[in-house]
Structure formats: C-alpha cells, structure tokens
C-alpha cells in the first residue's frame, strides 16, 4: 500500500487525471452493466425503523419528491395528531396533490388510555387502507404505524394482507421504531436508522425546524 502511494506521488497532474479518468470509465461501465439488469418496475413497500432520528423526516422527503413529480400522495399520521408540524404547513400548500389525515391523539404515554388508543389507531388505519387500495393516490405514508403495531393495537397480518392488494405501482411508506419482523420480511426496502448521538440526552429540547 505504501509503495502504491509513493508511485502516485511521483505522477504528474496530467498522469493523475488520465489515471482517474480510466478508473471512472471502468466504474461507469460496471455500473451501467448492473443497471441494465434492473428491469422491474413496481410500487414499493418501504419501512423506516430504528432508534435513530430521521425516520419520518426521510419519509416526508420522499413525499415532497413525489409532489415535485406531480404525483398524488396521501399522509396518515398515527400518533402525532396534536403536533403542529412544518411538514403539515408545506403539505397544505398542495391541496390538489395531497390528502392529509392526522388521526392519532398523541403518543401512547400521553393518552394513558389503551382502548382510546386502539380506537384511534383503527380509525387511522381505515383511512390509510382506503388510500392504499384506491386508484387515486400514487404514494401513501403511514407515519408511526410501527408504534401502533408494536403495542398490538392493530394486527400486523391485516396490514400485510392490505399491502398485498395495493395497486401494482403504488408506493407505501411505513415509519416508526420497532418494526415487526413480519413487516420487515414483507417490505421491499427497509432502512434502520441508528442513533450515534442525540442532543436530547444532553438536555436539549425538541427544536423548531429539526423535530417539527
């Protein structure tokens, strides 16, 4: 490795540029060959889970990208119903493209009423299911659905059966910690956010523009 580094140091800028161009040419050819084999087009089931921050943030990023591509999107928030969020303000600016349903009544430890939580979860899911199965919406975000499933307020089997019936090209995004193994197994794309460091642990409260 040291010998290779010494050789590079002895090359001129022109030689380094030519070497780099040849390396990138080979990399592009290999990449193009891989891409050429990917011919399937389908709607994806996407899961964002893990203890790290960014699950909903990344999901809303996809929603905003879809809006930018003139797609019709649906968003159902399962457990953040009473939070005023920046995302909501942006989504409300596109009423012709966005169906927004904020059904939850807050986090479970705030309501402290299991039956009330189950009823709210059921109402939210029925709205989400309607959008997942229709021919109108092209992308649906079920924000924090994983938390509802974690507490067994809804059966994960029902969610998966509904996802199996969605239109072929529809994308569905599901967020929240502790995604069920069955859902992870079923999904096409799963990302686990890993927390390395968080300001909350240092006494910093939720910040406008960062958390909401």
XYZ file of C-alpha atoms in Angstrom:
212
model
C 0.000 0.000 0.000
C 2.852 2.391 0.878
C 4.593 1.523 -2.400
C 1.444 2.360 -4.370
C 1.105 5.674 -2.547
C 4.718 6.571 -3.378
C 4.104 5.842 -7.067
C 1.100 8.152 -7.106
C 3.148 10.934 -5.550
C 5.598 10.711 -8.443
C 2.902 11.118 -11.125
C 2.232 14.441 -12.812
C -1.192 16.128 -12.664
C -1.790 15.065 -16.259
C -0.958 11.454 -15.433
C -3.138 11.549 -12.303
C -6.049 12.949 -14.322
C -5.640 10.276 -17.003
C -5.446 7.546 -14.342
C -8.588 8.888 -12.648
C -10.485 9.110 -15.954
C -9.639 5.495 -16.792
C -10.694 4.330 -13.321
C -14.019 6.179 -13.555
C -14.595 4.826 -17.075
C -14.277 1.261 -15.789
C -16.501 2.029 -12.803
C -19.186 3.544 -15.057
C -19.086 0.542 -17.397
C -19.518 -1.839 -14.461
C -22.340 0.304 -13.040
C -24.127 0.543 -16.404
C -23.910 -3.231 -16.748
C -25.579 -3.682 -13.350
C -28.282 -1.102 -14.084
C -29.086 -2.797 -17.403
C -30.159 -5.922 -15.497
C -32.671 -3.994 -13.357
C -35.805 -4.013 -15.483
C -38.638 -4.479 -12.982
C -40.977 -1.555 -12.276
C -43.247 -1.861 -9.252
C -44.678 0.032 -6.353
C -42.558 -0.440 -3.260
C -43.384 -1.152 0.361
C -40.842 0.888 2.326
C -40.104 0.668 6.057
C -38.111 3.208 8.074
C -37.339 1.946 11.561
C -34.638 2.004 14.249
C -33.800 4.186 17.269
C -32.113 6.949 15.311
C -33.668 10.246 14.285
C -34.806 10.692 10.694
C -37.418 8.027 10.021
C -40.336 10.374 9.392
C -38.023 13.061 8.023
C -36.767 10.743 5.281
C -40.310 9.590 4.538
C -41.568 13.153 4.165
C -38.614 13.777 1.866
C -39.998 11.069 -0.430
C -43.452 12.609 -0.195
C -42.105 16.031 -1.189
C -40.156 14.448 -4.060
C -43.331 12.752 -5.274
C -45.205 16.067 -5.129
C -42.428 17.593 -7.227
C -43.070 14.860 -9.785
C -46.792 15.752 -9.919
C -47.831 12.620 -8.053
C -50.895 12.360 -5.840
C -49.908 11.443 -2.268
C -51.617 10.535 0.975
C -50.274 11.001 4.502
C -51.751 9.460 7.646
C -50.137 10.359 10.972
C -50.931 7.675 13.529
C -49.630 9.049 16.829
C -48.597 12.676 16.380
C -52.061 14.098 15.962
C -51.693 17.135 18.208
C -48.278 18.271 16.993
C -48.203 21.346 14.765
C -45.503 20.470 12.239
C -43.648 22.273 9.480
C -44.361 19.331 7.189
C -48.087 19.861 7.564
C -47.828 23.507 6.527
C -45.939 22.557 3.379
C -48.356 19.753 2.505
C -51.359 22.025 2.939
C -49.911 24.242 0.205
C -50.643 21.453 -2.320
C -54.318 20.618 -1.712
C -54.797 19.171 -5.203
C -51.996 16.653 -4.738
C -52.120 15.838 -1.032
C -54.623 14.040 1.170
C -53.578 14.665 4.773
C -55.160 12.752 7.649
C -53.920 13.389 11.171
C -55.797 10.753 13.098
C -53.756 9.987 16.182
C -54.336 11.586 19.557
C -50.732 11.833 20.665
C -48.246 9.310 21.979
C -49.488 6.361 23.993
C -47.970 7.555 27.250
C -49.860 10.843 26.874
C -53.349 9.404 26.455
C -52.831 6.644 29.069
C -55.997 5.021 27.756
C -55.453 1.782 25.845
C -58.964 1.447 24.446
C -58.924 5.033 23.249
C -55.582 4.411 21.550
C -56.873 1.257 19.855
C -59.925 3.106 18.558
C -57.789 5.977 17.236
C -55.402 3.507 15.594
C -58.301 1.702 13.922
C -59.734 4.966 12.562
C -56.335 5.991 11.211
C -55.758 2.603 9.611
C -59.162 2.584 7.898
C -58.271 5.931 6.306
C -54.825 4.682 5.314
C -56.255 1.435 3.931
C -58.695 3.391 1.795
C -55.845 5.347 0.198
C -53.583 2.287 -0.159
C -56.244 0.394 -2.112
C -57.629 3.212 -4.278
C -56.556 4.135 -7.816
C -56.081 7.816 -6.990
C -53.025 8.059 -4.743
C -49.611 7.025 -6.057
C -47.768 7.160 -2.731
C -49.077 6.750 0.830
C -47.174 7.457 4.034
C -48.290 5.702 7.224
C -46.302 7.766 9.697
C -45.555 5.995 13.013
C -47.665 2.962 12.134
C -44.881 0.788 13.569
C -45.556 2.159 17.054
C -49.213 1.183 16.749
C -48.182 -2.315 15.666
C -45.620 -2.563 18.466
C -48.392 -2.219 21.058
C -50.624 -4.644 19.125
C -53.339 -2.043 18.599
C -53.685 -3.459 15.083
C -52.770 -6.938 13.814
C -49.719 -6.851 11.566
C -51.291 -9.623 9.482
C -54.083 -7.247 8.470
C -51.602 -4.594 7.354
C -49.642 -7.087 5.249
C -52.797 -8.513 3.658
C -53.818 -4.990 2.644
C -50.370 -4.266 1.228
C -50.619 -7.416 -0.886
C -53.772 -5.994 -2.504
C -52.483 -2.494 -3.297
C -52.277 -1.375 -6.947
C -49.104 -2.667 -8.589
C -47.385 0.715 -8.996
C -48.347 2.254 -5.643
C -45.639 3.082 -3.090
C -46.384 2.752 0.635
C -44.022 4.070 3.321
C -44.298 2.942 6.956
C -42.293 4.596 9.730
C -41.652 4.127 13.435
C -39.394 2.252 15.838
C -39.528 -1.494 16.423
C -40.940 -2.580 13.085
C -42.460 -6.052 13.270
C -40.336 -8.868 11.839
C -43.191 -9.897 9.563
C -43.378 -6.413 8.058
C -39.602 -6.234 7.581
C -39.686 -9.574 5.812
C -42.514 -8.448 3.512
C -41.160 -4.995 2.627
C -39.124 -4.229 -0.481
C -36.947 -1.551 1.128
C -36.061 -1.391 4.825
C -33.833 1.232 6.428
C -32.845 1.109 10.084
C -31.823 4.480 11.494
C -29.002 4.121 14.018
C -28.540 6.731 16.730
C -24.931 7.711 17.306
C -25.558 10.928 19.226
C -28.666 12.961 20.103
C -28.920 16.387 21.791
C -31.930 15.257 23.848
C -29.537 13.251 26.017
C -27.673 16.471 26.791
C -30.820 18.272 27.903
C -31.673 19.939 24.602
C -35.407 20.052 23.923
C -37.081 19.463 20.538
C -36.178 22.262 18.123
C -38.379 24.002 15.546
C -37.235 23.026 12.053
C -35.425 19.930 13.345
C -38.012 17.810 15.161
C -41.191 19.549 13.962
